[in-house]
PDB file of C-alpha atoms in Angstrom:
ATOM      1  CA  MET T1374     -18.770 -26.300 -40.907  1.00  0.00           C
ATOM      2  CA  ASN T1375     -19.140 -30.257 -41.171  1.00  0.00           C
ATOM      3  CA  LYS T1376     -19.562 -32.149 -37.964  1.00  0.00           C
ATOM      4  CA  PRO T1377     -17.547 -35.182 -37.465  1.00  0.00           C
ATOM      5  CA  PRO T1378     -19.164 -38.437 -38.447  1.00  0.00           C
ATOM      6  CA  LEU T1379     -20.291 -39.554 -34.900  1.00  0.00           C
ATOM      7  CA  ALA T1380     -21.800 -36.420 -33.982  1.00  0.00           C
ATOM      8  CA  THR T1381     -24.430 -36.965 -37.000  1.00  0.00           C
ATOM      9  CA  PHE T1382     -24.645 -40.658 -36.082  1.00  0.00           C
ATOM     10  CA  ARG T1383     -26.376 -40.923 -32.731  1.00  0.00           C
ATOM     11  CA  LEU T1384     -27.909 -43.727 -30.995  1.00  0.00           C
ATOM     12  CA  ASP T1385     -28.908 -42.238 -27.602  1.00  0.00           C
ATOM     13  CA  GLY T1386     -31.804 -43.595 -26.313  1.00  0.00           C
ATOM     14  CA  LYS T1387     -31.388 -46.823 -28.194  1.00  0.00           C
ATOM     15  CA  THR T1388     -30.541 -50.468 -26.838  1.00  0.00           C
ATOM     16  CA  ALA T1389     -28.573 -52.586 -29.475  1.00  0.00           C
ATOM     17  CA  ILE T1390     -27.642 -56.385 -29.266  1.00  0.00           C
ATOM     18  CA  VAL T1391     -24.421 -57.810 -30.390  1.00  0.00           C
ATOM     19  CA  THR T1392     -24.479 -61.634 -30.826  1.00  0.00           C
ATOM     20  CA  GLY T1393     -20.952 -62.920 -30.849  1.00  0.00           C
ATOM     21  CA  GLY T1394     -19.996 -59.707 -28.663  1.00  0.00           C
ATOM     22  CA  ALA T1395     -16.947 -61.340 -27.064  1.00  0.00           C
ATOM     23  CA  GLY T1396     -15.060 -62.088 -30.668  1.00  0.00           C
ATOM     24  CA  ILE T1397     -12.582 -60.261 -32.630  1.00  0.00           C
ATOM     25  CA  LEU T1398     -15.385 -58.279 -34.707  1.00  0.00           C
ATOM     26  CA  GLY T1399     -18.189 -58.398 -31.937  1.00  0.00           C
ATOM     27  CA  GLN T1400     -16.392 -56.350 -29.344  1.00  0.00           C
ATOM     28  CA  ARG T1401     -15.445 -53.836 -31.732  1.00  0.00           C
ATOM     29  CA  PHE T1402     -19.121 -53.513 -32.880  1.00  0.00           C
ATOM     30  CA  ALA T1403     -20.450 -53.351 -29.136  1.00  0.00           C
ATOM     31  CA  HIS T1404     -17.772 -50.548 -28.655  1.00  0.00           C
ATOM     32  CA  GLY T1405     -18.750 -48.748 -31.644  1.00  0.00           C
ATOM     33  CA  LEU T1406     -22.473 -48.780 -31.014  1.00  0.00           C
ATOM     34  CA  ALA T1407     -21.661 -47.738 -27.196  1.00  0.00           C
ATOM     35  CA  SER T1408     -19.504 -44.797 -28.437  1.00  0.00           C
ATOM     36  CA  ALA T1409     -22.422 -43.702 -30.603  1.00  0.00           C
ATOM     37  CA  GLY T1410     -24.885 -43.690 -27.374  1.00  0.00           C
ATOM     38  CA  ALA T1411     -26.418 -46.752 -27.439  1.00  0.00           C
ATOM     39  CA  GLN T1412     -26.844 -49.364 -24.602  1.00  0.00           C
ATOM     40  CA  VAL T1413     -25.423 -52.294 -25.622  1.00  0.00           C
ATOM     41  CA  ALA T1414     -26.267 -56.459 -24.814  1.00  0.00           C
ATOM     42  CA  VAL T1415     -22.923 -58.138 -25.322  1.00  0.00           C
ATOM     43  CA  VAL T1416     -24.228 -61.472 -26.224  1.00  0.00           C
ATOM     44  CA  ASP T1417     -22.137 -64.624 -26.315  1.00  0.00           C
ATOM     45  CA  LEU T1418     -21.920 -68.130 -25.425  1.00  0.00           C
ATOM     46  CA  ASP T1419     -18.862 -67.486 -23.377  1.00  0.00           C
ATOM     47  CA  GLU T1420     -20.634 -65.485 -20.444  1.00  0.00           C
ATOM     48  CA  ALA T1421     -17.356 -64.285 -18.767  1.00  0.00           C
ATOM     49  CA  ALA T1422     -16.027 -62.730 -21.936  1.00  0.00           C
ATOM     50  CA  ALA T1423     -19.369 -61.105 -22.614  1.00  0.00           C
ATOM     51  CA  CYS T1424     -19.500 -59.583 -19.274  1.00  0.00           C
ATOM     52  CA  GLU T1425     -15.516 -58.722 -19.400  1.00  0.00           C
ATOM     53  CA  ILE T1426     -16.230 -56.681 -22.791  1.00  0.00           C
ATOM     54  CA  ALA T1427     -19.285 -55.006 -21.407  1.00  0.00           C
ATOM     55  CA  THR T1428     -17.230 -54.014 -18.197  1.00  0.00           C
ATOM     56  CA  ALA T1429     -14.766 -52.461 -20.543  1.00  0.00           C
ATOM     57  CA  ILE T1430     -17.383 -50.752 -22.644  1.00  0.00           C
ATOM     58  CA  GLY T1431     -18.649 -49.148 -19.215  1.00  0.00           C
ATOM     59  CA  SER T1432     -22.164 -48.732 -17.379  1.00  0.00           C
ATOM     60  CA  ASN T1433     -24.081 -48.702 -20.856  1.00  0.00           C
ATOM     61  CA  ALA T1434     -23.507 -52.340 -21.488  1.00  0.00           C
ATOM     62  CA  LYS T1435     -24.312 -55.682 -19.941  1.00  0.00           C
ATOM     63  CA  GLY T1436     -23.053 -59.085 -20.952  1.00  0.00           C
ATOM     64  CA  PHE T1437     -25.309 -61.781 -21.635  1.00  0.00           C
ATOM     65  CA  CYS T1438     -24.815 -65.718 -22.278  1.00  0.00           C
ATOM     66  CA  CYS T1439     -26.635 -67.112 -24.924  1.00  0.00           C
ATOM     67  CA  ASP T1440     -26.482 -70.496 -27.388  1.00  0.00           C
ATOM     68  CA  ILE T1441     -28.124 -68.822 -30.465  1.00  0.00           C
ATOM     69  CA  ALA T1442     -28.528 -72.292 -31.862  1.00  0.00           C
ATOM     70  CA  ASP T1443     -31.009 -73.245 -28.860  1.00  0.00           C
ATOM     71  CA  PRO T1444     -34.356 -71.458 -29.389  1.00  0.00           C
ATOM     72  CA  GLU T1445     -34.897 -71.599 -25.789  1.00  0.00           C
ATOM     73  CA  SER T1446     -31.794 -69.799 -24.856  1.00  0.00           C
ATOM     74  CA  VAL T1447     -32.628 -67.033 -27.404  1.00  0.00           C
ATOM     75  CA  GLN T1448     -35.745 -66.148 -25.731  1.00  0.00           C
ATOM     76  CA  ASN T1449     -34.585 -66.344 -22.397  1.00  0.00           C
ATOM     77  CA  CYS T1450     -31.655 -63.905 -23.379  1.00  0.00           C
ATOM     78  CA  VAL T1451     -33.839 -61.629 -25.350  1.00  0.00           C
ATOM     79  CA  ASP T1452     -36.398 -61.708 -22.281  1.00  0.00           C
ATOM     80  CA  ALA T1453     -33.448 -60.978 -19.868  1.00  0.00           C
ATOM     81  CA  ILE T1454     -32.253 -58.058 -22.260  1.00  0.00           C
ATOM     82  CA  VAL T1455     -35.778 -56.363 -22.356  1.00  0.00           C
ATOM     83  CA  SER T1456     -36.001 -57.075 -18.670  1.00  0.00           C
ATOM     84  CA  HIS T1457     -32.594 -55.111 -18.065  1.00  0.00           C
ATOM     85  CA  PHE T1458     -32.825 -52.252 -20.959  1.00  0.00           C
ATOM     86  CA  GLY T1459     -36.551 -51.939 -21.400  1.00  0.00           C
ATOM     87  CA  ARG T1460     -36.465 -52.240 -25.105  1.00  0.00           C
ATOM     88  CA  ILE T1461     -34.690 -53.461 -28.138  1.00  0.00           C
ATOM     89  CA  ASP T1462     -33.950 -51.337 -31.021  1.00  0.00           C
ATOM     90  CA  ILE T1463     -30.941 -52.962 -33.160  1.00  0.00           C
ATOM     91  CA  LEU T1464     -29.953 -56.401 -33.442  1.00  0.00           C
ATOM     92  CA  HIS T1465     -26.291 -56.953 -34.938  1.00  0.00           C
ATOM     93  CA  ASN T1466     -26.497 -60.576 -35.588  1.00  0.00           C
ATOM     94  CA  ASN T1467     -22.612 -61.480 -35.740  1.00  0.00           C
ATOM     95  CA  ALA T1468     -22.194 -64.684 -33.885  1.00  0.00           C
ATOM     96  CA  ALA T1469     -20.613 -67.273 -36.041  1.00  0.00           C
ATOM     97  CA  THR T1470     -18.552 -70.782 -35.508  1.00  0.00           C
ATOM     98  CA  LYS T1471     -15.921 -72.786 -36.851  1.00  0.00           C
ATOM     99  CA  THR T1472     -16.777 -75.792 -34.634  1.00  0.00           C
ATOM    100  CA  ALA T1473     -15.044 -76.990 -31.847  1.00  0.00           C
ATOM    101  CA  ASP T1474     -12.363 -78.238 -33.690  1.00  0.00           C
ATOM    102  CA  PRO T1475     -11.058 -75.971 -36.433  1.00  0.00           C
ATOM    103  CA  ARG T1476      -9.473 -78.562 -38.310  1.00  0.00           C
ATOM    104  CA  LYS T1477     -12.677 -80.369 -39.175  1.00  0.00           C
ATOM    105  CA  PHE T1478     -13.811 -76.767 -40.309  1.00  0.00           C
ATOM    106  CA  PHE T1479     -10.814 -76.317 -42.554  1.00  0.00           C
ATOM    107  CA  THR T1480     -10.686 -79.724 -44.128  1.00  0.00           C
ATOM    108  CA  THR T1481     -11.501 -80.479 -47.922  1.00  0.00           C
ATOM    109  CA  PHE T1482     -14.866 -80.304 -48.950  1.00  0.00           C
ATOM    110  CA  GLU T1483     -14.945 -83.883 -50.057  1.00  0.00           C
ATOM    111  CA  ASP T1484     -13.900 -84.877 -46.497  1.00  0.00           C
ATOM    112  CA  TYR T1485     -16.398 -82.545 -44.857  1.00  0.00           C
ATOM    113  CA  THR T1486     -18.443 -84.623 -42.402  1.00  0.00           C
ATOM    114  CA  LEU T1487     -22.177 -83.915 -42.304  1.00  0.00           C
ATOM    115  CA  GLU T1488     -21.960 -83.620 -38.531  1.00  0.00           C
ATOM    116  CA  VAL T1489     -19.278 -80.773 -38.919  1.00  0.00           C
ATOM    117  CA  TRP T1490     -21.899 -79.294 -41.405  1.00  0.00           C
ATOM    118  CA  ARG T1491     -24.858 -79.236 -39.134  1.00  0.00           C
ATOM    119  CA  GLU T1492     -22.619 -77.821 -36.296  1.00  0.00           C
ATOM    120  CA  VAL T1493     -21.867 -74.738 -38.073  1.00  0.00           C
ATOM    121  CA  MET T1494     -25.176 -74.204 -39.853  1.00  0.00           C
ATOM    122  CA  SER T1495     -26.806 -74.457 -36.572  1.00  0.00           C
ATOM    123  CA  VAL T1496     -25.042 -71.419 -35.341  1.00  0.00           C
ATOM    124  CA  ASN T1497     -24.389 -69.386 -38.698  1.00  0.00           C
ATOM    125  CA  ILE T1498     -27.777 -70.109 -40.009  1.00  0.00           C
ATOM    126  CA  ASP T1499     -30.082 -70.848 -37.461  1.00  0.00           C
ATOM    127  CA  GLY T1500     -28.727 -69.096 -34.797  1.00  0.00           C
ATOM    128  CA  MET T1501     -29.383 -65.714 -36.830  1.00  0.00           C
ATOM    129  CA  PHE T1502     -32.692 -66.752 -37.701  1.00  0.00           C
ATOM    130  CA  LEU T1503     -33.468 -67.515 -34.252  1.00  0.00           C
ATOM    131  CA  MET T1504     -32.284 -64.438 -32.982  1.00  0.00           C
ATOM    132  CA  ALA T1505     -33.924 -62.364 -35.708  1.00  0.00           C
ATOM    133  CA  GLN T1506     -37.242 -63.843 -35.125  1.00  0.00           C
ATOM    134  CA  SER T1507     -37.274 -63.427 -31.310  1.00  0.00           C
ATOM    135  CA  VAL T1508     -35.762 -59.745 -31.588  1.00  0.00           C
ATOM    136  CA  GLY T1509     -38.206 -59.043 -34.680  1.00  0.00           C
ATOM    137  CA  ARG T1510     -41.432 -60.146 -32.329  1.00  0.00           C
ATOM    138  CA  GLN T1511     -40.056 -57.884 -29.493  1.00  0.00           C
ATOM    139  CA  MET T1512     -39.820 -54.950 -31.867  1.00  0.00           C
ATOM    140  CA  LEU T1513     -43.323 -55.615 -33.128  1.00  0.00           C
ATOM    141  CA  ARG T1514     -44.502 -55.408 -29.621  1.00  0.00           C
ATOM    142  CA  GLN T1515     -42.821 -52.056 -28.994  1.00  0.00           C
ATOM    143  CA  ASN T1516     -44.451 -50.700 -32.173  1.00  0.00           C
ATOM    144  CA  GLN T1517     -41.440 -48.100 -32.748  1.00  0.00           C
ATOM    145  CA  GLY T1518     -39.461 -50.117 -35.457  1.00  0.00           C
ATOM    146  CA  GLY T1519     -36.040 -51.157 -35.291  1.00  0.00           C
ATOM    147  CA  ALA T1520     -33.253 -52.425 -37.280  1.00  0.00           C
ATOM    148  CA  VAL T1521     -31.487 -55.682 -37.780  1.00  0.00           C
ATOM    149  CA  ILE T1522     -27.991 -56.190 -39.288  1.00  0.00           C
ATOM    150  CA  GLN T1523     -26.877 -59.514 -40.530  1.00  0.00           C
ATOM    151  CA  THR T1524     -23.098 -59.994 -40.700  1.00  0.00           C
ATOM    152  CA  ALA T1525     -22.478 -63.132 -43.079  1.00  0.00           C
ATOM    153  CA  SER T1526     -18.786 -64.512 -43.574  1.00  0.00           C
ATOM    154  CA  ILE T1527     -17.126 -67.457 -45.353  1.00  0.00           C
TER     155      ILE T1527
END
């Protein structure tokens, strides 16, 4: 008899981080990880939204504020997650930006400014690197492995 897919995919006892956790995709990833049994750190620049998603998930989730483009904010967030959950086993690097002004983001390449480019890359590339580096150090300290999932778009 075949088991349903979630019966074989269990994350009980694991702690997962979802960056951009209050976003369209992030909240679905967070719910999915929680439904597989993981404790979930919903990480987003919008702390109120992260906490709202965590509350909707239930007692096995908590919202955290983090500016993933800022190394100090990243380290503080990782420390807070470890303090709350005790460990980190999974990082789903999902956060991304289209800038504060999407019109500037969607302008033609020829008119794209270096300022907008740097704003986008500071989150979409640097932020992904900073989170993976900080969480990777934590996983090494735990000496039990882990998983890092990088979501890329556009």
